[in-house]
CSV table of C-alpha atoms in Angstrom, one decimal:
chain,number,residue,atom,x,y,z
A,518,MET,CA,0.0,0.0,0.0
A,519,ASP,CA,1.3,3.4,-1.0
A,520,ILE,CA,0.5,6.2,1.6
A,521,TYR,CA,1.0,9.8,0.7
A,522,LEU,CA,1.2,12.3,3.5
A,523,ILE,CA,0.3,15.8,2.3
A,524,ARG,CA,0.7,19.0,4.3
A,525,HIS,CA,-1.7,21.8,3.6
A,526,THR,CA,-0.5,24.8,1.6
A,527,GLN,CA,0.7,28.2,3.0
A,528,THR,CA,-1.6,29.9,5.4
A,529,ASN,CA,-2.5,33.6,5.6
A,530,THR,CA,-1.2,34.1,9.1
A,531,SER,CA,1.5,36.2,10.7
A,532,LYS,CA,4.9,34.6,11.1
A,533,GLY,CA,5.2,33.2,14.6
A,534,LEU,CA,1.4,32.9,15.2
A,535,CYS,CA,0.4,29.8,17.3
A,536,TYR,CA,-2.6,28.4,15.4
A,537,GLY,CA,-2.7,24.6,15.8
A,538,GLN,CA,-6.4,23.7,15.7
A,539,SER,CA,-7.6,27.2,14.8
A,540,ASP,CA,-9.3,27.3,11.4
A,541,VAL,CA,-7.1,29.9,9.7
A,542,ALA,CA,-7.4,31.0,6.1
A,543,LEU,CA,-5.0,30.0,3.3
A,544,ALA,CA,-2.7,32.4,1.5
A,545,ASP,CA,-4.0,34.1,-1.6
A,546,SER,CA,-1.6,31.9,-3.5
A,547,PHE,CA,-3.6,28.8,-2.7
A,548,LEU,CA,-4.6,27.8,-6.3
A,549,SER,CA,-1.0,28.1,-7.5
A,550,ASP,CA,0.3,26.3,-4.4
A,551,ALA,CA,-2.3,23.6,-4.8
A,552,ARG,CA,-1.3,23.0,-8.5
A,553,ASP,CA,2.3,22.5,-7.3
A,554,VAL,CA,1.1,19.9,-4.8
A,555,LEU,CA,-1.0,18.1,-7.4
A,556,LYS,CA,2.1,17.8,-9.7
A,557,LYS,CA,3.9,15.8,-7.0
A,558,LEU,CA,1.1,13.2,-6.8
A,559,PRO,CA,0.2,10.4,-9.1
A,560,VAL,CA,-3.1,10.6,-11.0
A,561,LEU,CA,-5.9,9.6,-8.5
A,562,GLN,CA,-8.0,6.6,-9.2
A,563,THR,CA,-11.6,6.1,-8.0
A,564,GLU,CA,-10.6,3.3,-5.6
A,565,ASP,CA,-8.0,5.5,-3.8
A,566,LYS,CA,-8.9,6.6,-0.3
A,567,ILE,CA,-8.6,10.2,0.7
A,568,PHE,CA,-8.4,11.2,4.4
A,569,SER,CA,-8.3,14.8,5.6
A,570,SER,CA,-8.2,16.8,8.7
A,571,PRO,CA,-11.5,18.7,9.0
A,572,LEU,CA,-9.9,22.1,9.2
A,573,SER,CA,-10.5,24.2,6.0
A,574,ARG,CA,-6.8,24.6,5.3
A,575,CYS,CA,-6.7,20.9,4.6
A,576,LEU,CA,-10.2,20.5,3.3
A,577,ARG,CA,-9.7,22.9,0.4
A,578,LEU,CA,-6.7,20.9,-0.9
A,579,ALA,CA,-8.5,17.5,-0.3
A,580,ASN,CA,-11.5,18.8,-2.3
A,581,LEU,CA,-9.2,19.2,-5.3
A,582,LEU,CA,-8.2,15.5,-5.0
A,583,SER,CA,-11.7,14.0,-4.7
A,584,ASP,CA,-15.3,14.6,-3.8
A,585,ASP,CA,-15.2,11.5,-1.6
A,586,ILE,CA,-13.2,12.5,1.4
A,587,ILE,CA,-13.1,10.8,4.8
A,588,PHE,CA,-12.7,13.4,7.6
A,589,ASP,CA,-10.9,12.3,10.7
A,590,THR,CA,-10.4,14.5,13.8
A,591,ARG,CA,-7.4,12.4,14.7
A,592,LEU,CA,-5.7,14.2,11.8
A,593,LEU,CA,-6.1,17.6,13.5
A,594,GLU,CA,-3.0,19.6,14.4
A,595,VAL,CA,-1.9,19.8,18.1
A,596,ASN,CA,-4.3,21.8,20.3
A,597,PHE,CA,-2.5,24.8,21.7
A,598,GLY,CA,-5.4,25.6,24.1
A,599,ASP,CA,-5.1,29.1,25.5
A,600,TRP,CA,-2.2,29.9,23.1
A,601,GLU,CA,-4.3,29.4,20.0
A,602,ASN,CA,-4.1,32.6,17.8
A,603,VAL,CA,-1.5,34.1,20.1
A,604,ALA,CA,2.0,35.1,18.8
A,605,PHE,CA,4.7,33.1,20.4
A,606,SER,CA,6.4,36.4,21.2
A,607,GLU,CA,3.3,37.3,23.4
A,608,ILE,CA,3.6,34.2,25.6
A,609,ALA,CA,5.4,34.7,28.8
A,610,PRO,CA,9.0,33.7,28.1
A,611,GLU,CA,9.3,31.5,31.1
A,612,HIS,CA,6.1,29.6,30.2
A,613,LEU,CA,7.2,29.2,26.6
A,614,LYS,CA,10.7,28.0,27.6
A,615,HIS,CA,9.3,25.5,30.1
A,616,TRP,CA,6.9,24.2,27.4
A,617,THR,CA,9.5,24.0,24.6
A,618,GLU,CA,11.8,22.0,26.9
A,619,ASN,CA,9.0,19.6,27.8
A,620,PHE,CA,6.6,19.7,24.8
A,621,VAL,CA,6.4,16.0,24.5
A,622,THR,CA,4.7,15.6,27.8
A,623,LEU,CA,3.6,19.1,28.7
A,624,ALA,CA,0.6,20.7,27.2
A,625,PRO,CA,0.0,24.5,26.8
A,626,PRO,CA,-2.7,25.7,29.2
A,627,ASN,CA,-6.0,23.9,28.2
A,628,GLY,CA,-4.3,22.3,25.2
A,629,GLU,CA,-2.6,19.0,24.5
A,630,SER,CA,0.9,17.7,24.6
A,631,PHE,CA,2.7,16.2,21.6
A,632,SER,CA,2.5,12.8,23.2
A,633,VAL,CA,-1.3,13.1,23.2
A,634,LEU,CA,-1.3,14.1,19.5
A,635,CYS,CA,1.0,11.1,18.8
A,636,GLU,CA,-1.3,8.7,20.5
A,637,ARG,CA,-4.4,9.7,18.4
A,638,VAL,CA,-2.2,9.7,15.3
A,639,ALA,CA,-1.0,6.2,16.2
A,640,ASN,CA,-4.6,5.0,16.5
A,641,PHE,CA,-5.4,6.5,13.1
A,642,TRP,CA,-2.3,4.7,11.6
A,643,GLN,CA,-3.4,1.3,13.0
A,644,ASP,CA,-6.8,1.8,11.3
A,645,VAL,CA,-5.2,2.8,8.0
A,646,ILE,CA,-2.8,-0.2,7.7
A,647,GLN,CA,-5.9,-2.5,8.1
A,648,LEU,CA,-7.3,-1.1,4.8
A,649,GLU,CA,-6.9,-3.1,1.6
A,650,ASN,CA,-6.5,-0.2,-0.7
A,651,GLU,CA,-3.5,0.2,-2.9
A,652,ARG,CA,-3.2,3.9,-2.3
A,653,ILE,CA,-4.1,6.2,0.6
A,654,PHE,CA,-3.8,10.0,0.5
A,655,ILE,CA,-3.8,11.9,3.8
A,656,VAL,CA,-4.1,15.7,3.8
A,657,THR,CA,-3.1,17.0,7.2
A,658,HIS,CA,-0.7,19.2,9.3
A,659,ALA,CA,3.1,19.3,10.0
A,660,GLY,CA,2.6,18.0,13.6
A,661,VAL,CA,0.6,15.0,12.4
A,662,ILE,CA,3.1,14.1,9.7
A,663,ARG,CA,5.9,14.3,12.2
A,664,ALA,CA,3.9,12.1,14.6
A,665,LEU,CA,3.2,9.5,11.9
A,666,LEU,CA,6.9,9.4,10.9
A,667,ALA,CA,7.9,9.0,14.6
A,668,GLU,CA,5.3,6.2,14.9
A,669,VAL,CA,6.4,4.2,11.9
A,670,LEU,CA,10.1,4.7,12.5
A,671,GLN,CA,9.7,4.1,16.3
A,672,LEU,CA,11.6,7.3,17.1
A,673,PRO,CA,11.7,9.0,20.4
A,674,LEU,CA,8.9,11.7,20.1
A,675,ALA,CA,11.3,14.6,20.8
A,676,ASN,CA,13.2,13.6,17.6
A,677,ALA,CA,10.1,14.1,15.4
A,678,PHE,CA,10.9,17.7,14.9
A,679,GLN,CA,14.1,16.8,13.1
A,680,PHE,CA,11.9,16.2,10.1
A,681,ARG,CA,11.4,19.1,7.8
A,682,VAL,CA,7.7,19.4,6.7
A,683,ASP,CA,7.2,22.3,4.3
A,684,TYR,CA,3.8,23.8,3.4
A,685,GLY,CA,2.4,21.8,0.4
A,686,SER,CA,5.0,19.0,0.9
A,687,VAL,CA,4.4,15.4,0.0
A,688,HIS,CA,5.9,12.4,1.9
A,689,LYS,CA,5.5,8.9,0.7
A,690,LEU,CA,5.4,5.7,2.8
A,691,ARG,CA,5.0,2.1,1.5
A,692,TYR,CA,3.4,-0.4,3.8
A,693,ALA,CA,3.9,-4.1,2.9
A,694,ASN,CA,4.1,-7.3,4.9
A,695,ASP,CA,3.7,-5.5,8.3
A,696,TYR,CA,6.6,-3.2,7.5
A,697,THR,CA,6.7,0.5,6.6
A,698,TYR,CA,9.2,1.9,4.2
A,699,VAL,CA,10.0,5.6,3.7
A,700,GLU,CA,10.1,6.2,0.0
A,701,PHE,CA,10.6,9.9,0.2
A,702,LEU,CA,10.1,12.9,2.5
A,703,ASN,CA,9.3,16.6,2.0
A,704,LEU,CA,9.0,16.6,-1.8
């Protein structure tokens, strides 16, 4: 089974804004950015399965792939809680430092930790690998892609942020005989 992990395109947010599960708008360049993403993907077939985060920044891209999309809340970005839509520069430096040093297990106030995100993503992954489709396309967020890569490679969660995940990037995994191969990252 070929599994394509696709990050949404560029958002229309200020640099340094914390917006995990907030439903932010996409950049004005969306159509051009989306065309670039589609060039990286094989031609979709009717039997392909398309999964997407329910946030509009993923939904708009998923809608270009298919009219038959399976929305899954497990594909949502990390919940930053009280920090949603706040610039990182506006968060008290001591709170931000404490969180960045412990983000795997420490959640922002009223949010979720990276390990909680990874747990829901791992549950999603277990469901996906049970499918009998030849190809799966997953439109989601950088944190989810990093969590999936950490899951399939059995990496310590703190190491997941060593993966570069650009806006509009495509990452391909191949699952066969109970084993996951990384075919390419960040195309």
